[in-house]
């Protein structure tokens, strides 16, 4: 197989393992809690340790890849994630489970940004759209098939296999990475910014963890507010520090690049809305409509079908319309399909729900591919590791914020209606709120230059070819006109 397709598949396999693992646990919490002798609520708090570990270690991923080589760090990250998975399967107490999840988070923190860095350094820019289409799919499929798969494994086998299925996938990923990915590393790695890593780690952990538990009634609001406040203060101190150092772990000066800025800010808003979908939709199906976790998962799996259908068309569509035009219009279209979920009732035919999810999944996947690709259109090779770190941090915060906004919207609707229990009617406003936030991202995408990412999408070549065709036609018309005039004079 061509490397332009093989390497994206290697990276996608590891990201699929991480994305699925993050969601597959949700439906298995009661069984795990009963087996290790604790409550599901306590275990849910323990699982958020994974998010904390991600937030702390992601900022270090760029420097680590430059220092030790992206291939080795990526393979090592997969190995660490596998060890964490084995630890989770062997856990007999909450403490064991927490440490195992932290170890998984360390592996996941390196896998995502370093995997993307491997892709950027191994694939030619002209093939980047197709490559990103392959890598984007697991990010969409993982959260969708995770809940039904977790329910199936827990019901018919044992919850331990949720973690153990990562082992053969991980071994395959390590073998393929070492065999087919070139050993590229920076010749002059920058000094490590330990002080910046501590500030950024505390800041991101506080914000991401606080947003993740906000609205879920897992912690008192005072604790949640304190977490977010401490995180915000730490991030403010980090921004001040970053301006004074030449090698910050999170380089915000990259936001001067118009395409990366649009991908970060617009992408955050778009992901915030779409990130609430895997949280809201299963709740609506199970609590509102009374479906089992397995049935709910089969319905929401329709989104993954749409995502898979997109990957073969993404490059052609982006080349035809260009990044700016496509991302601006598609952000609104995707948000409309997200808002359509507010119209779902218990009487809505499941076939209609699945059709809406399939079509919506297509447009969402197309948008994610465009956002993830255009981010690197103006980034120089020496800045790639910093850019991938910044993008990964942004994605993590957006997903956490999406869950927080979705949960807060549901809680607010319940409070306004005086409801004490979840019903199908309290979800509609939440879908509308997150769809409006996603649609607002279109403004940031429209701010990009008209020719943004043309050399990646191939649209520049199309336009040049078109201009050459127009010029040829003009010359031909002028020649014919001159010939006609000559003929008339001769006549």
CSV table of C-alpha atoms in Angstrom, one decimal:
chain,number,residue,atom,x,y,z
A,1,UNK,CA,0.0,0.0,0.0
A,2,UNK,CA,1.1,3.6,-0.8
A,3,UNK,CA,2.7,5.3,2.2
A,4,UNK,CA,0.4,8.3,1.6
A,5,UNK,CA,-2.4,6.0,2.7
A,6,UNK,CA,-0.6,3.5,5.0
A,7,UNK,CA,0.7,6.1,7.5
A,8,UNK,CA,-2.6,7.8,8.0
A,9,UNK,CA,-4.1,4.4,8.7
A,10,UNK,CA,-1.4,3.6,11.2
A,11,UNK,CA,-2.1,6.9,13.0
A,12,UNK,CA,-5.8,6.4,12.7
A,13,UNK,CA,-5.7,3.0,14.3
A,14,UNK,CA,-4.0,4.4,17.4
A,15,UNK,CA,-6.4,7.3,17.6
A,16,UNK,CA,-9.4,5.0,17.2
A,17,UNK,CA,-8.1,2.9,20.1
A,18,UNK,CA,-7.9,6.0,22.3
A,19,UNK,CA,-11.2,7.6,21.2
A,20,UNK,CA,-13.1,4.4,21.6
A,21,UNK,CA,-11.6,3.6,25.0
A,22,UNK,CA,-12.6,7.0,26.3
A,23,UNK,CA,-16.3,6.3,25.6
A,24,UNK,CA,-16.6,2.6,25.8
A,25,UNK,CA,-16.3,2.7,29.6
A,26,UNK,CA,-19.4,4.8,30.1
A,27,UNK,CA,-21.9,2.0,29.8
A,28,UNK,CA,-19.8,-0.4,31.8
A,29,UNK,CA,-19.4,1.8,34.9
A,30,UNK,CA,-22.0,0.0,37.1
A,31,UNK,CA,-20.4,-3.4,36.4
A,32,UNK,CA,-16.9,-2.2,37.0
A,33,UNK,CA,-17.9,-0.4,40.2
A,34,UNK,CA,-19.7,-3.5,41.6
A,35,UNK,CA,-16.7,-5.7,40.8
A,36,UNK,CA,-14.1,-3.6,42.5
A,37,UNK,CA,-16.4,-2.7,45.4
A,38,UNK,CA,-17.2,1.0,44.9
A,39,UNK,CA,-20.1,3.2,43.7
A,40,UNK,CA,-20.5,4.3,40.0
A,41,UNK,CA,-20.3,7.9,41.2
A,42,UNK,CA,-16.9,7.4,42.8
A,43,UNK,CA,-15.6,5.5,39.8
A,44,UNK,CA,-16.8,8.3,37.5
A,45,UNK,CA,-14.7,10.8,39.4
A,46,UNK,CA,-11.8,8.3,39.1
A,47,UNK,CA,-12.2,8.1,35.4
A,48,UNK,CA,-11.8,11.9,35.0
A,49,UNK,CA,-8.2,11.3,36.1
A,50,UNK,CA,-7.7,10.3,32.5
A,51,UNK,CA,-8.7,13.9,31.4
A,52,UNK,CA,-6.4,15.4,34.0
A,53,UNK,CA,-3.5,13.3,32.7
A,54,UNK,CA,-4.2,14.3,29.1
A,55,UNK,CA,-4.3,18.0,30.0
A,56,UNK,CA,-1.0,17.9,32.0
A,57,UNK,CA,1.1,16.0,29.5
A,58,UNK,CA,-0.2,17.2,26.1
A,59,UNK,CA,1.9,20.4,26.2
A,60,UNK,CA,5.1,18.3,26.5
A,61,UNK,CA,4.3,16.2,23.4
A,62,UNK,CA,5.9,18.6,20.8
A,63,UNK,CA,9.2,19.0,22.6
A,64,UNK,CA,9.4,15.2,23.4
A,65,UNK,CA,8.8,14.4,19.7
A,66,UNK,CA,11.5,16.8,18.6
A,67,UNK,CA,14.0,15.5,21.2
A,68,UNK,CA,13.5,11.7,20.8
A,69,UNK,CA,12.0,11.4,17.3
A,70,UNK,CA,8.3,11.4,16.4
A,71,UNK,CA,8.3,7.7,15.4
A,72,UNK,CA,9.8,6.4,18.7
A,73,UNK,CA,7.6,8.7,20.8
A,74,UNK,CA,4.5,7.6,18.9
A,75,UNK,CA,5.3,3.9,19.3
A,76,UNK,CA,6.3,4.4,22.9
A,77,UNK,CA,3.0,6.3,23.6
A,78,UNK,CA,1.0,3.3,22.2
A,79,UNK,CA,3.0,1.0,24.5
A,80,UNK,CA,2.3,3.2,27.5
A,81,UNK,CA,-1.4,3.3,26.6
A,82,UNK,CA,-1.4,-0.6,26.4
A,83,UNK,CA,0.2,-0.8,29.8
A,84,UNK,CA,-2.4,1.5,31.2
A,85,UNK,CA,-5.1,-0.7,29.6
A,86,UNK,CA,-3.7,-3.8,31.2
A,87,UNK,CA,-3.6,-2.0,34.6
A,88,UNK,CA,-7.2,-1.1,34.2
A,89,UNK,CA,-8.2,-4.7,33.5
A,90,UNK,CA,-6.2,-5.9,36.5
A,91,UNK,CA,-7.5,-3.2,38.9
A,92,UNK,CA,-9.1,-4.5,42.1
A,93,UNK,CA,-9.6,-1.1,43.8
A,94,UNK,CA,-10.4,2.5,42.9
A,95,UNK,CA,-6.8,3.5,43.6
A,96,UNK,CA,-5.5,0.9,41.2
A,97,UNK,CA,-8.0,2.1,38.6
A,98,UNK,CA,-7.0,5.8,39.1
A,99,UNK,CA,-3.3,5.1,38.5
A,100,UNK,CA,-4.0,2.9,35.5
A,101,UNK,CA,-6.2,5.6,33.9
A,102,UNK,CA,-3.4,8.3,34.6
A,103,UNK,CA,-1.0,6.0,32.8
A,104,UNK,CA,-3.4,5.6,29.9
A,105,UNK,CA,-3.8,9.4,29.8
A,106,UNK,CA,0.0,9.8,29.6
A,107,UNK,CA,0.0,7.5,26.5
A,108,UNK,CA,-3.0,9.2,25.0
A,109,UNK,CA,-1.5,12.7,25.5
A,110,UNK,CA,1.5,11.7,23.4
A,111,UNK,CA,-0.4,9.6,20.8
A,112,UNK,CA,-2.7,12.2,19.4
A,113,UNK,CA,-0.4,15.2,18.8
A,114,UNK,CA,2.6,13.1,18.0
A,115,UNK,CA,0.6,10.9,15.6
A,116,UNK,CA,-0.6,14.0,13.8
A,117,UNK,CA,3.0,15.2,13.7
A,118,UNK,CA,4.1,11.9,12.2
A,119,UNK,CA,1.5,12.4,9.5
A,120,UNK,CA,2.5,16.0,8.7
A,121,UNK,CA,6.2,15.0,8.4
A,122,UNK,CA,5.5,11.9,6.4
A,123,UNK,CA,2.8,12.9,3.9
A,124,UNK,CA,3.2,15.4,1.1
A,125,UNK,CA,1.1,18.6,1.5
A,126,UNK,CA,-0.7,17.8,-1.7
A,127,UNK,CA,-2.0,14.6,-0.2
A,128,UNK,CA,-2.8,16.0,3.2
A,129,UNK,CA,-6.6,16.4,2.8
A,130,UNK,CA,-7.0,12.7,1.9
A,131,UNK,CA,-4.7,11.7,4.8
A,132,UNK,CA,-6.6,13.9,7.3
A,133,UNK,CA,-9.9,12.4,6.1
A,134,UNK,CA,-8.6,8.9,7.1
A,135,UNK,CA,-7.4,10.2,10.5
A,136,UNK,CA,-10.6,12.2,11.2
A,137,UNK,CA,-12.9,9.2,10.9
A,138,UNK,CA,-11.8,7.4,14.2
A,139,UNK,CA,-12.4,10.6,16.2
A,140,UNK,CA,-16.0,10.5,15.0
A,141,UNK,CA,-16.6,6.7,15.0
A,142,UNK,CA,-15.0,6.0,18.4
A,143,UNK,CA,-17.5,8.0,20.6
A,144,UNK,CA,-20.4,6.6,18.5
A,145,UNK,CA,-19.6,2.8,18.7
A,146,UNK,CA,-18.0,3.0,22.2
A,147,UNK,CA,-21.3,2.9,24.2
A,148,UNK,CA,-22.9,0.0,22.3
A,149,UNK,CA,-19.6,-2.0,22.2
A,150,UNK,CA,-19.1,-1.4,25.9
A,151,UNK,CA,-22.6,-2.6,26.7
A,152,UNK,CA,-22.2,-5.7,24.5
A,153,UNK,CA,-18.9,-6.7,25.9
A,154,UNK,CA,-20.0,-6.1,29.5
A,155,UNK,CA,-23.3,-8.0,29.0
A,156,UNK,CA,-22.1,-11.0,27.1
A,157,UNK,CA,-18.4,-11.3,28.2
A,158,UNK,CA,-16.7,-9.3,31.0
A,159,UNK,CA,-15.8,-5.7,31.5
A,160,UNK,CA,-12.1,-6.6,31.6
A,161,UNK,CA,-12.2,-7.2,27.8
A,162,UNK,CA,-13.0,-3.5,27.3
A,163,UNK,CA,-9.4,-2.8,28.1
A,164,UNK,CA,-7.8,-6.0,26.9
A,165,UNK,CA,-9.0,-5.6,23.3
A,166,UNK,CA,-6.5,-2.7,23.1
A,167,UNK,CA,-3.6,-5.0,23.4
A,168,UNK,CA,-3.6,-6.7,19.9
A,169,UNK,CA,-4.5,-3.3,18.3
A,170,UNK,CA,-1.6,-1.7,20.1
A,171,UNK,CA,0.9,-4.4,19.1
A,172,UNK,CA,-0.1,-4.0,15.5
A,173,UNK,CA,0.2,-0.2,15.7
A,174,UNK,CA,3.7,-0.4,17.2
A,175,UNK,CA,4.9,-2.9,14.6
A,176,UNK,CA,3.5,-0.9,11.7
A,177,UNK,CA,4.9,2.4,13.1
A,178,UNK,CA,8.4,1.0,13.5
A,179,UNK,CA,8.3,-0.7,10.1
A,180,UNK,CA,6.8,2.0,7.9
A,181,UNK,CA,7.3,5.4,9.6
A,182,UNK,CA,10.7,7.2,8.9
A,183,UNK,CA,12.8,8.0,11.9
A,184,UNK,CA,12.7,11.8,11.7
A,185,UNK,CA,13.7,14.1,14.6
A,186,UNK,CA,14.8,17.7,15.1
A,187,UNK,CA,18.5,18.3,14.7
A,188,UNK,CA,18.5,21.2,17.2
A,189,UNK,CA,15.7,20.5,19.8
A,190,UNK,CA,14.8,23.6,21.9
A,191,UNK,CA,15.4,23.8,25.6
A,192,UNK,CA,12.6,22.3,27.7
A,193,UNK,CA,10.3,24.9,29.3
A,194,UNK,CA,9.6,23.1,32.6
A,195,UNK,CA,8.2,26.2,34.3
A,196,UNK,CA,5.8,26.8,31.4
A,197,UNK,CA,4.8,23.1,31.4
A,198,UNK,CA,3.8,23.3,35.1
A,199,UNK,CA,1.8,26.5,34.6
A,200,UNK,CA,0.1,25.2,31.4
A,201,UNK,CA,-0.5,21.7,33.0
A,202,UNK,CA,-2.2,23.2,36.1
A,203,UNK,CA,-4.2,25.6,33.9
A,204,UNK,CA,-5.4,23.1,31.4
A,205,UNK,CA,-6.1,20.4,34.0
A,206,UNK,CA,-8.2,22.9,36.1
A,207,UNK,CA,-10.1,24.2,33.1
A,208,UNK,CA,-10.6,20.8,31.4
A,209,UNK,CA,-11.5,18.9,34.6
A,210,UNK,CA,-13.8,21.7,35.8
A,211,UNK,CA,-15.6,21.9,32.5
A,212,UNK,CA,-15.9,18.1,32.3
A,213,UNK,CA,-17.7,17.8,35.6
A,214,UNK,CA,-19.7,21.0,35.4
A,215,UNK,CA,-23.4,20.3,35.2
A,216,UNK,CA,-23.0,16.5,35.9
A,217,UNK,CA,-23.7,16.9,39.7
A,218,UNK,CA,-20.5,15.0,40.5
A,219,UNK,CA,-19.0,17.9,42.5
A,220,UNK,CA,-20.4,20.9,44.3
A,221,UNK,CA,-20.6,24.1,42.2
A,222,UNK,CA,-18.1,25.8,44.5
A,223,UNK,CA,-15.5,23.1,43.8
A,224,UNK,CA,-16.1,23.3,40.0
A,225,UNK,CA,-15.9,27.1,40.1
A,226,UNK,CA,-12.6,26.9,42.1
A,227,UNK,CA,-11.1,24.4,39.6
A,228,UNK,CA,-11.9,26.6,36.6
A,229,UNK,CA,-10.8,29.8,38.4
A,230,UNK,CA,-7.4,28.2,39.4
A,231,UNK,CA,-7.0,26.9,35.9
A,232,UNK,CA,-7.8,30.3,34.4
A,233,UNK,CA,-5.3,32.1,36.7
A,234,UNK,CA,-2.6,29.6,35.9
A,235,UNK,CA,-3.2,29.9,32.2
A,236,UNK,CA,-3.0,33.7,32.5
A,237,UNK,CA,0.3,33.4,34.2
A,238,UNK,CA,1.5,31.0,31.5
A,239,UNK,CA,0.5,33.5,28.7
A,240,UNK,CA,2.6,36.1,30.5
A,241,UNK,CA,5.5,33.7,30.8
A,242,UNK,CA,5.2,32.5,27.2
A,243,UNK,CA,5.8,36.1,25.9
A,244,UNK,CA,9.2,36.1,27.7
A,245,UNK,CA,10.6,32.8,26.6
A,246,UNK,CA,11.9,31.7,23.2
A,247,UNK,CA,10.7,28.1,23.5
A,248,UNK,CA,7.2,28.0,25.1
A,249,UNK,CA,5.5,24.6,25.4
A,250,UNK,CA,2.3,26.3,24.0
A,251,UNK,CA,3.3,28.8,21.3
A,252,UNK,CA,0.4,31.3,21.0
A,253,UNK,CA,2.4,33.4,18.5
A,254,UNK,CA,1.3,30.8,15.9
A,255,UNK,CA,-2.1,32.4,16.1
A,256,UNK,CA,-0.7,35.2,13.9
A,257,UNK,CA,-1.2,32.7,11.0
A,258,UNK,CA,-4.7,33.3,9.7
A,259,UNK,CA,-5.4,29.7,8.8
A,260,UNK,CA,-4.2,28.3,12.1
A,261,UNK,CA,-6.1,31.1,14.0
A,262,UNK,CA,-9.3,30.2,12.2
A,263,UNK,CA,-8.8,26.5,12.8
A,264,UNK,CA,-8.2,27.1,16.6
A,265,UNK,CA,-10.9,29.7,17.3
A,266,UNK,CA,-13.5,28.6,14.8
A,267,UNK,CA,-12.6,25.0,15.3
A,268,UNK,CA,-13.1,25.4,19.1
A,269,UNK,CA,-16.6,26.8,18.7
A,270,UNK,CA,-17.6,24.2,16.1
A,271,UNK,CA,-16.2,21.3,18.2
A,272,UNK,CA,-17.9,22.7,21.3
A,273,UNK,CA,-21.3,22.2,19.7
A,274,UNK,CA,-20.5,18.9,18.0
A,275,UNK,CA,-18.7,17.7,21.1
A,276,UNK,CA,-22.0,17.9,23.1
A,277,UNK,CA,-23.7,15.4,20.7
A,278,UNK,CA,-22.1,12.2,22.0
A,279,UNK,CA,-23.2,13.3,25.5
A,280,UNK,CA,-26.7,14.5,24.7
A,281,UNK,CA,-27.9,12.0,22.1
A,282,UNK,CA,-27.4,8.8,24.1
A,283,UNK,CA,-29.1,10.4,27.1
A,284,UNK,CA,-32.1,11.5,24.9
A,285,UNK,CA,-32.4,8.0,23.4
A,286,UNK,CA,-32.0,6.1,26.7
A,287,UNK,CA,-33.6,8.4,29.3
A,288,UNK,CA,-36.1,10.2,27.1
A,289,UNK,CA,-37.1,7.5,24.7
A,290,UNK,CA,-36.5,4.4,26.9
A,291,UNK,CA,-34.1,2.6,24.6
A,292,UNK,CA,-31.5,0.3,26.0
A,293,UNK,CA,-27.8,1.4,25.8
A,294,UNK,CA,-27.3,-1.2,23.0
A,295,UNK,CA,-30.3,0.0,21.0
A,296,UNK,CA,-29.3,3.7,21.5
A,297,UNK,CA,-25.8,2.9,20.3
A,298,UNK,CA,-27.1,1.2,17.2
A,299,UNK,CA,-29.2,4.4,16.3
A,300,UNK,CA,-26.3,6.8,17.0
A,301,UNK,CA,-24.0,4.6,15.0
A,302,UNK,CA,-25.6,6.2,11.9
A,303,UNK,CA,-23.3,9.2,12.4
A,304,UNK,CA,-20.3,7.0,11.8
A,305,UNK,CA,-21.8,5.7,8.5
A,306,UNK,CA,-22.0,9.3,7.3
A,307,UNK,CA,-18.4,10.0,8.4
A,308,UNK,CA,-17.2,6.9,6.5
A,309,UNK,CA,-19.0,8.0,3.4
A,310,UNK,CA,-17.2,11.4,3.5
A,311,UNK,CA,-13.6,10.2,3.4
A,312,UNK,CA,-13.5,9.4,-0.3
A,313,UNK,CA,-15.1,12.7,-1.3
A,314,UNK,CA,-13.4,15.2,1.0
A,315,UNK,CA,-10.5,16.1,-1.2
A,316,UNK,CA,-12.7,16.5,-4.3
A,317,UNK,CA,-15.2,18.7,-2.5
A,318,UNK,CA,-12.5,20.9,-0.9
A,319,UNK,CA,-10.7,21.3,-4.2
A,320,UNK,CA,-13.9,22.3,-5.9
A,321,UNK,CA,-15.0,25.0,-3.4
A,322,UNK,CA,-11.8,26.0,-1.5
A,323,UNK,CA,-11.4,25.9,2.3
A,324,UNK,CA,-12.9,29.3,3.1
A,325,UNK,CA,-16.1,28.9,1.1
A,326,UNK,CA,-16.6,25.3,2.1
A,327,UNK,CA,-15.9,25.7,5.9
A,328,UNK,CA,-18.1,28.8,6.1
A,329,UNK,CA,-21.1,27.2,4.5
A,330,UNK,CA,-20.6,23.7,5.9
A,331,UNK,CA,-20.4,25.0,9.5
A,332,UNK,CA,-24.0,26.3,9.1
A,333,UNK,CA,-25.2,23.1,7.3
A,334,UNK,CA,-23.7,20.9,10.0
A,335,UNK,CA,-25.3,23.1,12.7
A,336,UNK,CA,-28.7,22.8,11.1
A,337,UNK,CA,-28.5,19.0,11.3
A,338,UNK,CA,-27.4,19.3,14.9
A,339,UNK,CA,-30.4,21.5,15.7
A,340,UNK,CA,-32.6,19.0,14.0
A,341,UNK,CA,-32.0,16.7,16.9
A,342,UNK,CA,-34.2,19.1,19.0
A,343,UNK,CA,-37.2,17.9,16.9
A,344,UNK,CA,-36.8,14.3,17.9
A,345,UNK,CA,-39.6,12.8,19.9
A,346,UNK,CA,-40.6,9.3,21.0
A,347,UNK,CA,-42.9,9.3,18.1
A,348,UNK,CA,-40.3,10.1,15.5
A,349,UNK,CA,-39.6,7.1,13.3
A,350,UNK,CA,-36.1,5.6,14.0
A,351,UNK,CA,-35.4,5.4,10.3
A,352,UNK,CA,-35.9,9.2,10.0
A,353,UNK,CA,-33.6,9.8,13.0
A,354,UNK,CA,-30.9,7.6,11.4
A,355,UNK,CA,-31.2,9.3,8.0
A,356,UNK,CA,-30.7,12.7,9.7
A,357,UNK,CA,-27.7,11.4,11.7
A,358,UNK,CA,-26.2,9.8,8.6
A,359,UNK,CA,-26.4,13.0,6.5
A,360,UNK,CA,-25.3,15.1,9.5
A,361,UNK,CA,-22.4,12.8,10.1
A,362,UNK,CA,-21.2,13.3,6.5
A,363,UNK,CA,-21.1,17.1,6.8
A,364,UNK,CA,-19.6,17.1,10.3
A,365,UNK,CA,-16.8,14.7,9.2
A,366,UNK,CA,-16.1,16.9,6.2
A,367,UNK,CA,-15.8,20.0,8.4
A,368,UNK,CA,-13.5,18.2,10.8
A,369,UNK,CA,-11.3,17.1,7.9
A,370,UNK,CA,-11.1,20.7,6.6
A,371,UNK,CA,-10.4,22.2,10.1
A,372,UNK,CA,-7.7,19.7,10.9
A,373,UNK,CA,-6.0,20.2,7.5
A,374,UNK,CA,-6.1,23.9,6.9
A,375,UNK,CA,-4.6,24.5,10.4
A,376,UNK,CA,-1.2,23.5,8.9
A,377,UNK,CA,-1.4,25.3,5.6
A,378,UNK,CA,1.0,28.2,6.6
A,379,UNK,CA,3.0,26.4,9.3
A,380,UNK,CA,6.7,25.9,8.5
A,381,UNK,CA,8.3,22.5,9.1
A,382,UNK,CA,10.2,23.7,12.1
A,383,UNK,CA,7.0,24.9,13.8
A,384,UNK,CA,5.0,21.7,13.2
A,385,UNK,CA,5.6,20.2,16.6
A,386,UNK,CA,4.4,23.4,18.3
A,387,UNK,CA,1.4,23.6,16.0
A,388,UNK,CA,0.2,20.0,16.6
A,389,UNK,CA,0.5,20.5,20.4
A,390,UNK,CA,-1.6,23.7,20.3
A,391,UNK,CA,-4.2,22.1,18.1
A,392,UNK,CA,-4.5,19.0,20.4
A,393,UNK,CA,-4.9,21.2,23.5
A,394,UNK,CA,-7.6,23.2,21.8
A,395,UNK,CA,-9.5,20.0,20.8
A,396,UNK,CA,-9.4,18.6,24.4
A,397,UNK,CA,-10.7,21.9,25.8
A,398,UNK,CA,-13.4,22.1,23.2
A,399,UNK,CA,-14.7,18.6,23.9
A,400,UNK,CA,-14.8,19.3,27.7
A,401,UNK,CA,-16.5,22.6,27.1
A,402,UNK,CA,-19.1,21.0,24.8
A,403,UNK,CA,-20.1,18.5,27.5
A,404,UNK,CA,-20.3,21.3,30.0
A,405,UNK,CA,-22.4,23.6,27.9
A,406,UNK,CA,-24.7,20.6,26.9
A,407,UNK,CA,-25.1,19.6,30.6
A,408,UNK,CA,-25.6,23.1,31.8
A,409,UNK,CA,-28.3,23.7,29.2
A,410,UNK,CA,-30.2,20.6,30.3
A,411,UNK,CA,-29.9,21.6,33.9
A,412,UNK,CA,-31.1,25.1,33.2
A,413,UNK,CA,-34.1,23.9,31.3
A,414,UNK,CA,-35.0,21.5,34.1
A,415,UNK,CA,-34.8,24.4,36.6
A,416,UNK,CA,-36.9,26.7,34.5
A,417,UNK,CA,-39.6,24.0,34.0
A,418,UNK,CA,-39.4,23.0,37.7
A,419,UNK,CA,-38.6,19.4,36.6
A,420,UNK,CA,-36.8,17.0,39.0
A,421,UNK,CA,-36.2,14.2,36.5
A,422,UNK,CA,-34.8,14.0,33.0
A,423,UNK,CA,-37.5,13.8,30.2
A,424,UNK,CA,-37.3,14.0,26.5
A,425,UNK,CA,-38.6,17.6,26.5
A,426,UNK,CA,-35.6,19.1,28.4
A,427,UNK,CA,-33.1,18.1,25.7
A,428,UNK,CA,-34.4,20.3,22.8
A,429,UNK,CA,-33.1,23.7,24.1
A,430,UNK,CA,-29.6,22.1,24.7
A,431,UNK,CA,-29.4,20.9,21.1
A,432,UNK,CA,-30.4,24.4,19.9
A,433,UNK,CA,-27.9,26.2,22.1
A,434,UNK,CA,-24.9,24.0,21.0
A,435,UNK,CA,-26.0,24.3,17.3
A,436,UNK,CA,-26.0,28.1,17.5
A,437,UNK,CA,-22.5,28.0,19.0
A,438,UNK,CA,-21.3,25.7,16.2
A,439,UNK,CA,-22.9,27.9,13.5
A,440,UNK,CA,-21.2,31.0,15.0
A,441,UNK,CA,-17.8,29.4,14.0
A,442,UNK,CA,-18.7,30.3,10.3
A,443,UNK,CA,-17.7,33.9,10.9
A,444,UNK,CA,-14.1,32.9,11.9
A,445,UNK,CA,-13.8,30.7,8.8
A,446,UNK,CA,-15.0,33.5,6.6
A,447,UNK,CA,-12.2,35.7,7.9
A,448,UNK,CA,-9.6,33.5,6.2
A,449,UNK,CA,-8.0,34.7,2.9
A,450,UNK,CA,-9.9,33.6,-0.2
A,451,UNK,CA,-6.9,31.5,-1.3
A,452,UNK,CA,-6.4,29.9,2.2
A,453,UNK,CA,-4.9,26.5,1.8
A,454,UNK,CA,-5.0,26.4,-2.0
A,455,UNK,CA,-1.7,24.6,-2.3
A,456,UNK,CA,-3.0,21.9,0.0
A,457,UNK,CA,-6.4,21.5,-1.5
A,458,UNK,CA,-5.1,21.7,-5.1
A,459,UNK,CA,-7.6,24.5,-5.9
A,460,UNK,CA,-4.7,26.8,-7.0
A,461,UNK,CA,-3.8,24.3,-9.7
A,462,UNK,CA,-7.5,24.2,-10.8
A,463,UNK,CA,-7.7,28.0,-10.9
A,464,UNK,CA,-4.4,28.3,-12.9
A,465,UNK,CA,-5.7,25.7,-15.3
A,466,UNK,CA,-9.0,27.5,-15.6
A,467,UNK,CA,-7.2,30.8,-16.2
A,468,UNK,CA,-5.0,29.2,-18.9
A,469,UNK,CA,-8.1,27.8,-20.5
A,470,UNK,CA,-9.7,31.2,-20.4
A,471,UNK,CA,-6.6,32.8,-21.9
A,472,UNK,CA,-6.4,30.2,-24.6
A,473,UNK,CA,-10.1,30.9,-25.4
A,474,UNK,CA,-9.5,34.6,-25.5
A,475,UNK,CA,-6.5,34.2,-27.9
A,476,UNK,CA,-8.5,31.9,-30.1
A,477,UNK,CA,-11.5,34.4,-30.1
A,478,UNK,CA,-9.1,37.3,-31.0
A,479,UNK,CA,-7.5,35.3,-33.7
A,480,UNK,CA,-10.8,34.3,-35.2
A,481,UNK,CA,-12.0,38.0,-34.9
A,482,UNK,CA,-8.8,39.1,-36.8
A,483,UNK,CA,-9.4,36.5,-39.4
A,484,UNK,CA,-13.0,37.6,-39.9
A,485,UNK,CA,-11.9,41.2,-40.2
A,486,UNK,CA,-9.3,40.2,-42.8
A,487,UNK,CA,-11.8,38.2,-44.7
A,488,UNK,CA,-14.2,41.1,-44.8
A,489,UNK,CA,-11.5,43.4,-46.1
A,490,UNK,CA,-10.5,40.9,-48.7
A,491,UNK,CA,-14.2,40.5,-49.6
